[in-house]
Coordinates of C-alpha atoms in Angstrom, one line a residue:
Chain X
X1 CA 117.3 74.4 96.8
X2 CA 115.0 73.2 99.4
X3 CA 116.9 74.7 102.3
X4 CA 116.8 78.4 100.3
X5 CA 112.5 77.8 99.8
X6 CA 112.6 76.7 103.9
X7 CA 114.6 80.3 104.1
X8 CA 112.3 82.0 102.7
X9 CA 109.4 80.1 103.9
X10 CA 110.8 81.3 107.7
X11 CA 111.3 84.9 106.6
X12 CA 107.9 85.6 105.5
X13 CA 106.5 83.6 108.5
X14 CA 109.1 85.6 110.5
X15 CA 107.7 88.7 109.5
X16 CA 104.3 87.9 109.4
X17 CA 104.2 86.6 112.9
X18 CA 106.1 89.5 114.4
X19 CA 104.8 91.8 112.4
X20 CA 101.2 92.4 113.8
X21 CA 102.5 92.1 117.4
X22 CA 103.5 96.0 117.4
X23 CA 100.7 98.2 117.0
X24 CA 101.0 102.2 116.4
X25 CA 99.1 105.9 116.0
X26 CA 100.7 109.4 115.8
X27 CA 97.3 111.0 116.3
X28 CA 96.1 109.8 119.5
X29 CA 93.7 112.1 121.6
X30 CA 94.7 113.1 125.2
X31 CA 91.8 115.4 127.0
X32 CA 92.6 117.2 129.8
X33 CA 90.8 119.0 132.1
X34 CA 91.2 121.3 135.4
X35 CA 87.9 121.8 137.4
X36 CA 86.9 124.2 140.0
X37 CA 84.3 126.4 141.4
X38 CA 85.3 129.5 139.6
X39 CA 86.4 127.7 136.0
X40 CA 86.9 124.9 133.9
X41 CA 89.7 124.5 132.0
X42 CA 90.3 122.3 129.4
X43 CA 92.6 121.2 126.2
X44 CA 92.5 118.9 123.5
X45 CA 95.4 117.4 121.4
X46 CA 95.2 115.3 118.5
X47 CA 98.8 114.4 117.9
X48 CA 99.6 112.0 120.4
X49 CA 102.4 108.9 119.1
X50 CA 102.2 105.4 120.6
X51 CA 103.4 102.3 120.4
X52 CA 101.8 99.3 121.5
X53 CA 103.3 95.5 122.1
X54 CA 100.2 93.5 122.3
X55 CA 102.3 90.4 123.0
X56 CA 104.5 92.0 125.4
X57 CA 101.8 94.2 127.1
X58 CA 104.6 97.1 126.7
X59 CA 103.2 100.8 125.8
X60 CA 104.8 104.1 124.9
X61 CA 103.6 107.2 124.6
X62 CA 104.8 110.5 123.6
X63 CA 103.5 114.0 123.2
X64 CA 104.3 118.1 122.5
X65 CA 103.0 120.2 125.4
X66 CA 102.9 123.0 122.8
X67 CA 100.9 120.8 120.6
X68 CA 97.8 121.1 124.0
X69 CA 95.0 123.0 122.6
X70 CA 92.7 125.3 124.8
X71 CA 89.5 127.1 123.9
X72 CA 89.7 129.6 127.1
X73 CA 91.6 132.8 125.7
X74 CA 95.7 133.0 127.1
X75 CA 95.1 129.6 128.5
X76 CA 97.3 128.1 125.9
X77 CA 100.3 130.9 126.7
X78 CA 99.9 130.2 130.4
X79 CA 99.9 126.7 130.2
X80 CA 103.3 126.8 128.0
X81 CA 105.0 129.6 130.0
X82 CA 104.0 129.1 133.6
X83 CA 102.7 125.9 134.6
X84 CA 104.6 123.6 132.0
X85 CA 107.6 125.2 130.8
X86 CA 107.6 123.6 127.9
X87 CA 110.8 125.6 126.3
X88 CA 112.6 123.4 128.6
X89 CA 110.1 120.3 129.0
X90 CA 108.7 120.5 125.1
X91 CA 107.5 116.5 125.8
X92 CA 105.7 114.5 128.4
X93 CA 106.1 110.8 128.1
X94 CA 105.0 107.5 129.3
X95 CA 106.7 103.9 129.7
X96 CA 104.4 101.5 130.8
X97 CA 102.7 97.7 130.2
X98 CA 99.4 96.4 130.8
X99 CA 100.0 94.5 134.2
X100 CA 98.9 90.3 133.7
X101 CA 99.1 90.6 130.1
X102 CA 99.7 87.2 130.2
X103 CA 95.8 86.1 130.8
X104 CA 94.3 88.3 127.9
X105 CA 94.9 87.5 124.2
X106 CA 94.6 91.0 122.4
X107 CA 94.7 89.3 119.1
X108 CA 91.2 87.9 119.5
X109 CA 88.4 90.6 119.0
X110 CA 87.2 91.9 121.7
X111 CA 86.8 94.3 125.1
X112 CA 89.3 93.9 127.8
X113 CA 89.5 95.8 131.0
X114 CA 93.6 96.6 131.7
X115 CA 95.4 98.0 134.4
X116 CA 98.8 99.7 133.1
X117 CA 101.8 100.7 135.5
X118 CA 104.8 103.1 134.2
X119 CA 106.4 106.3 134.6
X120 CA 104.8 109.1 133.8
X121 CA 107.2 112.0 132.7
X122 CA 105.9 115.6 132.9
X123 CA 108.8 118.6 133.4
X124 CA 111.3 116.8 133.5
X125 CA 109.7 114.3 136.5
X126 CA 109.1 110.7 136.4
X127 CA 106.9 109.4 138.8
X128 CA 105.3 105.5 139.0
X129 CA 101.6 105.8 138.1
X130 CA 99.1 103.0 137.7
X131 CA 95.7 103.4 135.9
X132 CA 93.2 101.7 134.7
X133 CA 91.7 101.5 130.9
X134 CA 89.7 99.7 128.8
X135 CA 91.3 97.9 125.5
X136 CA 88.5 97.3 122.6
X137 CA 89.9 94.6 119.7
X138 CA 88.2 95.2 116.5
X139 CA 89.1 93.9 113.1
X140 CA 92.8 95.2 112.1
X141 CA 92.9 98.1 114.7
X142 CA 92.6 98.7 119.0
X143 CA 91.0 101.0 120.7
X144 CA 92.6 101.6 124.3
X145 CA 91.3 104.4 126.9
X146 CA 91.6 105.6 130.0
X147 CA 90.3 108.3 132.4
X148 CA 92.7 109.2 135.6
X149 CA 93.8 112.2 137.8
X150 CA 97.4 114.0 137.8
X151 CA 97.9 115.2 141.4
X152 CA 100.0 119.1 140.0
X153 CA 102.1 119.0 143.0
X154 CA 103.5 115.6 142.3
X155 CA 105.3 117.3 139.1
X156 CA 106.1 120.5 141.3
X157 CA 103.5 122.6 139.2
X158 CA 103.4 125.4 141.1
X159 CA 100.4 128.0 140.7
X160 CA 100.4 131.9 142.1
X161 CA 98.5 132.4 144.4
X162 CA 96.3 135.6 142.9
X163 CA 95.0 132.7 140.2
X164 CA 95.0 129.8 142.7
X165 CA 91.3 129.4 142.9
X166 CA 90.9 128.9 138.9
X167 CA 93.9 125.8 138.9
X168 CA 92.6 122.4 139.9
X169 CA 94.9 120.4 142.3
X170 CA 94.1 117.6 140.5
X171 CA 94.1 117.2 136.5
X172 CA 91.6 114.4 135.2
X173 CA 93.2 113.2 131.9
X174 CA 91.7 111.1 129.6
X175 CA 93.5 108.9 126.8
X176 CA 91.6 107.3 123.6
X177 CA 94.2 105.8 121.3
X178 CA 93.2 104.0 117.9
X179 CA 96.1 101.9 117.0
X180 CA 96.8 100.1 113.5
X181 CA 99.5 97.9 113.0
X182 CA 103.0 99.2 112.9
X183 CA 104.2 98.5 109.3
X184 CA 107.8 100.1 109.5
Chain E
X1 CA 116.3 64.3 112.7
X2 CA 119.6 66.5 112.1
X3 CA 117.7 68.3 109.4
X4 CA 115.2 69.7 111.4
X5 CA 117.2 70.5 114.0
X6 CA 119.4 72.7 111.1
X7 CA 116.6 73.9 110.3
X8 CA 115.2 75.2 114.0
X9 CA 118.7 76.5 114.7
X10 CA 118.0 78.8 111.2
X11 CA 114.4 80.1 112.6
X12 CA 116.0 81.1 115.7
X13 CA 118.4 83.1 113.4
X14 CA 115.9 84.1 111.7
X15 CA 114.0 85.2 114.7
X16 CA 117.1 87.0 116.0
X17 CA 117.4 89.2 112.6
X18 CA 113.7 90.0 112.4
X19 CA 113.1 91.2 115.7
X20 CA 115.0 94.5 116.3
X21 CA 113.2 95.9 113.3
X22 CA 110.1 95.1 115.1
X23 CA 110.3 98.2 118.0
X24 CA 112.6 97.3 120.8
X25 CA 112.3 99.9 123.7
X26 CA 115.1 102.3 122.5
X27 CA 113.7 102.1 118.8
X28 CA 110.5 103.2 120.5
X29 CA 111.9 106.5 122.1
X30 CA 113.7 107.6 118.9
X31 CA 110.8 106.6 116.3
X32 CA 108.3 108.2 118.7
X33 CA 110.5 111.1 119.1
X34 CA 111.0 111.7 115.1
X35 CA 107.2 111.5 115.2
X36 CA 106.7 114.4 117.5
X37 CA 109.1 116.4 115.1
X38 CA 106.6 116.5 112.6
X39 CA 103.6 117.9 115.0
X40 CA 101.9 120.6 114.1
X41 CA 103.0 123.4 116.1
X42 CA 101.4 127.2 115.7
X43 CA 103.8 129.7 117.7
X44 CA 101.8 131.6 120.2
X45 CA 102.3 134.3 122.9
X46 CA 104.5 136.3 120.3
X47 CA 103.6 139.4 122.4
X48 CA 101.5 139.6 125.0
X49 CA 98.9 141.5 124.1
X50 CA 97.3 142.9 121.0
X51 CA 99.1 145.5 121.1
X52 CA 102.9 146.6 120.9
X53 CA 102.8 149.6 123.0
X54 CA 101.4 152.0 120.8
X55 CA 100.6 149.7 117.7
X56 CA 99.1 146.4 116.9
X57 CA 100.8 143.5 117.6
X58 CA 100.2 140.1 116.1
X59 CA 98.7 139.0 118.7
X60 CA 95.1 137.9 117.8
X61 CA 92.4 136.7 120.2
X62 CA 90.9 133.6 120.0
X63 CA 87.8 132.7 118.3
X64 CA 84.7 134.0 121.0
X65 CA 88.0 135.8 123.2
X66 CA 87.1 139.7 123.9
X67 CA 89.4 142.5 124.9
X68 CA 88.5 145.1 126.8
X69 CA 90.9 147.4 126.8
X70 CA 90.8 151.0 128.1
X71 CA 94.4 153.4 127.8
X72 CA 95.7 156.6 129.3
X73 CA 98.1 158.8 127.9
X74 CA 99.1 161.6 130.4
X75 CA 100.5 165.2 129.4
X76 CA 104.4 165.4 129.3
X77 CA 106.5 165.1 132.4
X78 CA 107.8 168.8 131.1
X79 CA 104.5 170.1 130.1
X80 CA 104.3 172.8 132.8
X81 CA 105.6 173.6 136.0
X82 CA 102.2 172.4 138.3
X83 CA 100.3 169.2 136.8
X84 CA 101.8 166.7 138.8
X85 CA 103.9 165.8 135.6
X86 CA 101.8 166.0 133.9
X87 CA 99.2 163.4 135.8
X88 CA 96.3 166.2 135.5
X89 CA 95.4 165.9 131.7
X90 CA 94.9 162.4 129.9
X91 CA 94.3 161.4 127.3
X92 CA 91.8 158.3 127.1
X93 CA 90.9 155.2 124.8
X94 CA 88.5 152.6 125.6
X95 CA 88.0 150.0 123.3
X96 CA 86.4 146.8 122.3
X97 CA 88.4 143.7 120.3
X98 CA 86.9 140.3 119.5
X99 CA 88.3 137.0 118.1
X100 CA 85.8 136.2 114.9
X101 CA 87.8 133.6 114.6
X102 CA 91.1 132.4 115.4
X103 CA 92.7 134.7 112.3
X104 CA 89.9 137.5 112.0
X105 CA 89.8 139.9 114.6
X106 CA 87.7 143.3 114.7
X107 CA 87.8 146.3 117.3
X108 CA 86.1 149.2 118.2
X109 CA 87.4 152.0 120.1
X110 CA 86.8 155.8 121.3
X111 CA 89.6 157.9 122.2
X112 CA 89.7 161.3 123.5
X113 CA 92.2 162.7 121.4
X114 CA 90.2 165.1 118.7
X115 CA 87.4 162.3 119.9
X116 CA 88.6 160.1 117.3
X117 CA 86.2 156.9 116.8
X118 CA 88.2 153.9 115.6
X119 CA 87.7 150.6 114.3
X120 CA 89.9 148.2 112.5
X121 CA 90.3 144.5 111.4
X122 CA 92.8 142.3 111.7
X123 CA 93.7 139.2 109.4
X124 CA 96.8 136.6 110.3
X125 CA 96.7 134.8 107.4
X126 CA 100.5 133.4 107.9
X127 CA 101.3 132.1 111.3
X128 CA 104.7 131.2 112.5
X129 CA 105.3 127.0 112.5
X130 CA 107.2 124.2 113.2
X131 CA 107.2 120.8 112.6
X132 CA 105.6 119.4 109.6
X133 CA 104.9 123.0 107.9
X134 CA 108.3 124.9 109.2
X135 CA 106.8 128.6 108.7
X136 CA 109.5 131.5 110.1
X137 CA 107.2 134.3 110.5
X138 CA 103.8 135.7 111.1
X139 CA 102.5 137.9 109.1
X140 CA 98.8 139.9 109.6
X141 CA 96.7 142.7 108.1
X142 CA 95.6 145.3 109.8
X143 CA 93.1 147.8 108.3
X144 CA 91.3 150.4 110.5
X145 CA 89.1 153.2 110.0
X146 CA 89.0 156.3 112.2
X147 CA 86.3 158.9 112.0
X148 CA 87.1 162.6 114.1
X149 CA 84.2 163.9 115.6
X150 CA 85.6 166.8 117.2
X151 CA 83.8 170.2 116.6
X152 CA 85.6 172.7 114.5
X153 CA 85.0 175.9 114.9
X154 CA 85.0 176.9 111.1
X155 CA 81.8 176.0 109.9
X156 CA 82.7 175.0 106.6
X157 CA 85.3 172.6 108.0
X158 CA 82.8 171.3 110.4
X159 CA 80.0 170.4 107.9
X160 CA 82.8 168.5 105.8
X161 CA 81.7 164.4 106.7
X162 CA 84.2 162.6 104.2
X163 CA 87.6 164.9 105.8
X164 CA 87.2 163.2 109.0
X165 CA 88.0 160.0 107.8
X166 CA 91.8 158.7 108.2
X167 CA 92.3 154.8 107.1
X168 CA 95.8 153.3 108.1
X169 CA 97.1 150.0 106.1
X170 CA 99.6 147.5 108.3
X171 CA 101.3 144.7 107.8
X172 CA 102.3 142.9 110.3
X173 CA 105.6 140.9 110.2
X174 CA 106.4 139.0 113.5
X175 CA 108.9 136.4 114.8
X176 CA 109.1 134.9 118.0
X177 CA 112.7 134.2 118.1
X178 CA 112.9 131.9 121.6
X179 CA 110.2 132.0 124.5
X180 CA 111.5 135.8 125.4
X181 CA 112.5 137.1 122.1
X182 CA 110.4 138.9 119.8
X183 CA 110.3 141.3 117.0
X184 CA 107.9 142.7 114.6
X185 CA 108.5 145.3 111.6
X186 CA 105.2 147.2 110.8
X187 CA 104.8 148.8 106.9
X188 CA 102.4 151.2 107.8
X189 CA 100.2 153.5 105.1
X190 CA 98.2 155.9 106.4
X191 CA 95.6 157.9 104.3
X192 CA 93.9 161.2 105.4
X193 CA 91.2 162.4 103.7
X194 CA 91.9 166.3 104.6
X195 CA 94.9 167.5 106.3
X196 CA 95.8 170.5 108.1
X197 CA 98.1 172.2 106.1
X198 CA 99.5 172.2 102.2
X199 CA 102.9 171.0 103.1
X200 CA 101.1 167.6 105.1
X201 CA 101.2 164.2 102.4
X202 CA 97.3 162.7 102.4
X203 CA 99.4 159.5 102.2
X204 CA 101.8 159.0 105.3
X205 CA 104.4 156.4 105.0
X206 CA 105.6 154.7 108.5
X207 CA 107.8 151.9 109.2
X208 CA 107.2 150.5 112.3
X209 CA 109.8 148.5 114.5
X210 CA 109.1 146.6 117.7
X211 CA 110.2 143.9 120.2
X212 CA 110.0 142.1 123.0
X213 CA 112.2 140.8 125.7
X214 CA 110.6 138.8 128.6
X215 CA 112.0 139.1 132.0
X216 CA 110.3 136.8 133.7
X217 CA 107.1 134.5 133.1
X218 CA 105.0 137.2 133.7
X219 CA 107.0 140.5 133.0
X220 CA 108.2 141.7 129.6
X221 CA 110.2 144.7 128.8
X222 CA 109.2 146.3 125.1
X223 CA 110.2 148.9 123.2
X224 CA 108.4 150.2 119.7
X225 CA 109.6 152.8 117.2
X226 CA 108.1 154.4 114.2
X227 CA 109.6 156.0 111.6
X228 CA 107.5 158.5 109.7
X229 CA 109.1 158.5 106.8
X230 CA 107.3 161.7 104.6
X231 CA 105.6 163.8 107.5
X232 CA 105.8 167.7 107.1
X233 CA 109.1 167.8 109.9
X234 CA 111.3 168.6 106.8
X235 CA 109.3 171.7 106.2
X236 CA 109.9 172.6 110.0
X237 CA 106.8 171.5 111.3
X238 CA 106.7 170.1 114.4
X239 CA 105.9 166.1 114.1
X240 CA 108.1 163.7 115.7
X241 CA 108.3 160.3 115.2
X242 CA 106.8 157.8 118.0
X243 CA 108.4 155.9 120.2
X244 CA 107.5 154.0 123.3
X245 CA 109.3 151.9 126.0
X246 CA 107.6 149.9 128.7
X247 CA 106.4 146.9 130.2
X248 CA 104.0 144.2 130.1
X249 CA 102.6 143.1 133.2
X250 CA 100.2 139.5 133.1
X251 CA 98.3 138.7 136.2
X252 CA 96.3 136.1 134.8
X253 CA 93.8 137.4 131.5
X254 CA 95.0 140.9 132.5
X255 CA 97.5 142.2 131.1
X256 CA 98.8 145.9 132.1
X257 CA 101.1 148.2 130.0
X258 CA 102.9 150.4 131.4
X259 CA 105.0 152.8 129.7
X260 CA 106.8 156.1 128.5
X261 CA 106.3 157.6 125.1
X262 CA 105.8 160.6 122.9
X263 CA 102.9 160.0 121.5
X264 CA 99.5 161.2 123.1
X265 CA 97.3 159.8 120.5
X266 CA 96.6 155.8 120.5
X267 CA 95.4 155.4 117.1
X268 CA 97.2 154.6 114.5
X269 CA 96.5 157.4 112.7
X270 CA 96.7 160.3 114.8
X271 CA 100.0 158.9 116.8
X272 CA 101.7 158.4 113.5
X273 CA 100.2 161.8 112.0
X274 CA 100.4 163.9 114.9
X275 CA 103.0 163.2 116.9
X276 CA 104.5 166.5 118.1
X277 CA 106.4 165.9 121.0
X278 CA 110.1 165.1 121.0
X279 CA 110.8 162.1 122.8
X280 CA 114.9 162.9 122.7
X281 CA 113.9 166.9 123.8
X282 CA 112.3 165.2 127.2
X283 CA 108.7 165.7 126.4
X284 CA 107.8 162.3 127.8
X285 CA 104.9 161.2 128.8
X286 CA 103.6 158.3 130.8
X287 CA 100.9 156.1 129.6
X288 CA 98.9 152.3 130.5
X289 CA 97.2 150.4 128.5
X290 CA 95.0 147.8 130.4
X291 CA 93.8 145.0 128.9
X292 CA 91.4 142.2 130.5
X293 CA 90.5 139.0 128.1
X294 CA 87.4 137.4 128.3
X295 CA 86.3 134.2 126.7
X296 CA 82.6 134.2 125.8
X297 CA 80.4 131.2 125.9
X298 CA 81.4 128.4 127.7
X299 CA 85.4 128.2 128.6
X300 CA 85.2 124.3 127.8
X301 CA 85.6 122.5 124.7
X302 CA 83.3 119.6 124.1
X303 CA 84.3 116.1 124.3
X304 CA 82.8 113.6 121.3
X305 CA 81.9 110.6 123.0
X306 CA 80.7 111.9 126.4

């Protein structure tokens, strides 16, 4: 009898512990935008899934290039059928942690800078890249950001040459996640 | 002391059971993968332009997007023996579209043929989907108005404001079948207020049949057919039904058609009404339709927080 309440006891514990470790959203916001002389480009989307291990420092993201949305007219069609090829690559993803997760506690409330390394994998390419972000702990949810640049060449983005002049060689992306706990 | 120990080696069980449900790696790809299943995705690019060839597409422009747009149709390859076949007569169209919003569009337009004035307005109130609404088609209205201002020489005729109005009734039924492959079946109702002859219906009837196949990122071939399905040809009147083949050409927002039809009108209306060359007899003409796409006010959208 007493070994089946310790059982119990550990299960609930068990859960409880783990439980708040794994944090999640499926409508994170990634911004993007290209800039240059003749025009800025940008797109917005709000359906962004992520998983984050705030024990572990271990985060996940994945996202629809179809689901990009652009307010400049034939941007959208462009981005989809030239520059992305997202009939082939429908998803980019990232695999990353937060580097020295060891010396911050994210369970106590409050803001953190992080660094976070992983591979970035846009059309089908995975390269190592290492940004830096800001993680805000507030009561039951985490806020995590993160502005950084996307060279186009290092995911062999190739733009004609007629509409050169309108493509930035370099993408700034910006990340703001809300996570909540990951109840399964 | 053995007790406890029992009892650590069943946490570390315990442990062990609990913690794959909590998001290992690989649990991570596949959740995160079922959750991108269920994005909302709109289909775009069905076509890539708002029009067919001849006809409205379901293409739409965005909200603050503007089309200008400005069409040839030349005189038939056969027409005579010396117009440089049939470059030396054209017919012309220059219009105006604008994205309302990102389901209402309106237009403009003035074409030289019987200097028809033309405006329409187009509603997608279905929209082709995946993921959490799974939606297989696209469907839009299309209404338009078209007012003749051409002089007729009977005075009577001339003086008569209401009989130069024709209105033509679409819908629009679209799929985009894979990134190249696309089709669209057009009910078409077109009413004229005053028609030539006795043996012309006020009401026209017209299916319309298009598609797309894109050849490479930036080049699509398309092809769109109408059938007239109660014109006067079955009293022997010469009216043919429609038909154009051509291409789409994208260099950037412009988008150039190219193409070779039967039709020398480019409104609904008239090319559907007055068709009166025969495509299969060789009275083919060539014809472009350029369109450049504007976006008005600013190009960016704006960010909350910054």
């Amino acid at each position: 009898m007493n070994k089946l309440f310790a059982l119990i006891v550990f299960i609930i514990l068990g859960h409880f512990s783990f439980g708040q470790n794994v944090y999640f959203t499926r409508n994170g916001h990634i911004y993007f935008i290209s800039e240059t002389d003749a025009i800025d480009i940008d797109a917005n989307n709000n359906q962004v899934a992520s998983f984050l291990d705030i024990t572990s420092g271990k985060l996940q993201f994945a996202v629809l290039i179809k689901s990009f949305e652009f307010k400049l007219a034939t941007a959208k069609e462009h981005f989809n059928e030239s520059y992305m090829e997202s009939e082939k690559y429908p998803k980019a993803t990232f695999k990353g942690e937060i580097i020295g997760i060891g010396n911050i506690n994210l369970k106590n409330i409050g803001t953190y800078p992080v660094i976070v390394k992983g591979e970035l994998t846009l059309r089908g390419i995975t390269k190592i890249i290492e940004v830096s972000g800001e993680i805000t702990v507030t009561d039951g949810e985490i806020n995590a950001k993160s502005e950084f640049n996307i060279p186009i060449s290092d995911y062999n983005i190739s733009v004609p040459s007629l509409v050169e002049h309108r493509v930035a060689k370099q993408i700034i992306v910006k990340v703001d996640m809300i996570y909540l706990p990951y109840n399964k | 002391m053995r007790l406890s120990i029992k009892y650590l080696f069943l946490f570390f069980i315990i442990i062990s059971i609990s913690l794959p449900i909590f998001g290992q790696d690989d649990d991570w790809d596949l959740l995160l993968d079922k959750e991108l299943a269920s994005n909302k995705i709109i289909e775009t690019a069905t076509f890539k332009s708002s029009r067919i060839l001849n006809g409205q597409s379901v293409e739409l422009l965005p909200k603050m997007g503007l089309d200008f747009r400005v069409a040839h149709r030349f005189a038939e390859f056969n027409s005579t023996d010396n117009n440089f076949l049939g470059f030396d007569e054209a017919s012309t169209y220059f219009g105006l579209y604008y994205g309302i919003t990102n389901q209402i569009n309106i237009g403009i337009a003035r074409a030289t043929y019987n200097q028809t004035n033309y405006g329409f307005v187009k509603y997608a109130f279905l929209r082709q989907s995946s993921g959490a609404r799974n939606i297989p088609i696209t469907m839009v209205l299309n209404a338009s108005v078209s007012y003749t201002s051409k002089e007729y020489s009977d005075k009577k005729r001339d003086e008569d404001f209401v009989s130069r109005f024709d209105y033509t009734y679409q819908l629009l039924i679209a799929r985009k079948f894979s990134e190249r492959i696309s089709f669209q079946i057009t009910p078409t109702l077109v009413h004229r207020n005053l028609v030539e002859t006795e043996d012309e219906p006020n009401d026209l009837y017209a299916l319309g049949i298009g598609g797309r196949f894109l050849i490479t990122k930036h080049i699509a071939f398309n092809a769109e057919y109408y059938w007239v399905i109660n014109d006067a040809s079955r009293y022997g009147y010469n009216f043919y039904d429609p038909l154009a083949l051509g291409f789409d050409i994208q260099i950037g927002s412009h988008v150039f058609q190219l193409m070779l039809t039967n039709a020398a009108a480019m409104t609904e209306n008239k090319f559907l009404g007055e068709t009166s060359s025969d495509f299969f007899n060789g009275d083919i003409r060539f014809g472009f339709n350029l369109s450049q796409v504007f976006t008005l006010g600013k190009t960016k959208t704006k960010i909350k927080d910054e």
